[in-house]
Amino acid sequence: MSKIPSPCIDVCKFKREGHCIGCSMTKAQKSMFKKLKKEEHQHAFLDMLVHQQNDLGKYRHWADAYARRCARKGVKCPI
């Protein structure tokens, strides 16, 4: 099975609160995702990220952008 791609959608602009305007991750979260090796941990991280985006608002564009990224990598989108 192919590796799950990072939730980053290559926008990488951070607000003062520290969250990226593209994916809602902080720099620490981006670093953490790279260290996750088990697929179930990556899935749990994505679930957490979706909840975080819902709480923060303004991230409706992310799911479509992430689905396109998964398709380019030939991976079934896990969200």
Tab-separated table of C-alpha atoms in Angstrom:
chain	number	residue	atom	x	y	z
A	1	MET	CA	0.000	0.000	0.000
A	2	SER	CA	1.200	3.513	-0.783
A	3	LYS	CA	2.139	5.885	2.000
A	4	ILE	CA	-0.514	8.340	3.191
A	5	PRO	CA	0.470	11.827	1.981
A	6	SER	CA	1.000	14.670	4.408
A	7	PRO	CA	-2.106	16.742	5.133
A	8	CYS	CA	-0.122	19.780	3.971
A	9	ILE	CA	-1.537	21.208	0.720
A	10	ASP	CA	1.517	23.395	-0.007
A	11	VAL	CA	0.102	26.752	1.058
A	12	CYS	CA	2.266	27.110	4.210
A	13	LYS	CA	1.280	30.578	5.382
A	14	PHE	CA	0.908	30.849	9.132
A	15	LYS	CA	-1.449	33.119	11.051
A	16	ARG	CA	-0.385	34.761	14.298
A	17	GLU	CA	-2.043	31.934	16.239
A	18	GLY	CA	0.399	29.571	14.544
A	19	HIS	CA	-2.026	27.680	12.289
A	20	CYS	CA	-1.416	27.338	8.547
A	21	ILE	CA	-4.132	28.936	6.410
A	22	GLY	CA	-4.027	25.954	4.028
A	23	CYS	CA	-4.297	22.925	6.311
A	24	SER	CA	-4.686	24.334	9.878
A	25	MET	CA	-1.603	22.520	11.169
A	26	THR	CA	0.969	24.236	13.334
A	27	LYS	CA	4.662	23.812	12.582
A	28	ALA	CA	4.894	21.320	15.462
A	29	GLN	CA	2.001	19.276	14.030
A	30	LYS	CA	3.629	19.217	10.575
A	31	SER	CA	6.791	17.894	12.153
A	32	MET	CA	4.824	15.341	14.201
A	33	PHE	CA	3.015	13.921	11.155
A	34	LYS	CA	6.350	13.230	9.460
A	35	LYS	CA	7.395	11.120	12.458
A	36	LEU	CA	4.253	8.946	12.432
A	37	LYS	CA	5.129	5.610	10.835
A	38	LYS	CA	2.072	3.452	11.541
A	39	GLU	CA	-0.871	3.937	9.228
A	40	GLU	CA	-3.392	3.867	12.084
A	41	HIS	CA	-1.528	6.725	13.776
A	42	GLN	CA	-1.601	8.726	10.546
A	43	HIS	CA	-5.348	8.100	10.216
A	44	ALA	CA	-5.895	9.218	13.820
A	45	PHE	CA	-3.879	12.372	13.113
A	46	LEU	CA	-6.043	13.120	10.060
A	47	ASP	CA	-9.200	12.647	12.161
A	48	MET	CA	-7.815	15.065	14.751
A	49	LEU	CA	-6.936	17.537	12.004
A	50	VAL	CA	-10.453	17.469	10.533
A	51	HIS	CA	-11.897	18.176	13.999
A	52	GLN	CA	-9.387	20.988	14.472
A	53	GLN	CA	-10.379	22.497	11.119
A	54	ASN	CA	-14.059	22.320	12.040
A	55	ASP	CA	-13.347	24.068	15.345
A	56	LEU	CA	-11.243	26.796	13.720
A	57	GLY	CA	-13.540	27.255	10.706
A	58	LYS	CA	-12.603	28.491	7.208
A	59	TYR	CA	-10.982	25.232	6.063
A	60	ARG	CA	-13.677	23.825	3.744
A	61	HIS	CA	-11.239	24.019	0.812
A	62	TRP	CA	-8.809	21.589	2.452
A	63	ALA	CA	-10.711	18.317	1.896
A	64	ASP	CA	-10.908	18.817	-1.887
A	65	ALA	CA	-7.267	19.901	-2.119
A	66	TYR	CA	-6.153	16.909	-0.026
A	67	ALA	CA	-8.243	14.512	-2.131
A	68	ARG	CA	-6.508	15.836	-5.268
A	69	ARG	CA	-3.117	15.385	-3.596
A	70	CYS	CA	-3.968	11.773	-2.722
A	71	ALA	CA	-5.143	11.120	-6.292
A	72	ARG	CA	-1.874	12.495	-7.718
A	73	LYS	CA	0.032	10.137	-5.417
A	74	GLY	CA	-2.192	7.182	-6.369
A	75	VAL	CA	-3.502	6.732	-2.829
A	76	LYS	CA	-7.112	6.317	-1.733
A	77	CYS	CA	-8.028	9.444	0.234
A	78	PRO	CA	-8.317	8.425	3.919
A	79	ILE	CA	-10.756	11.199	4.893
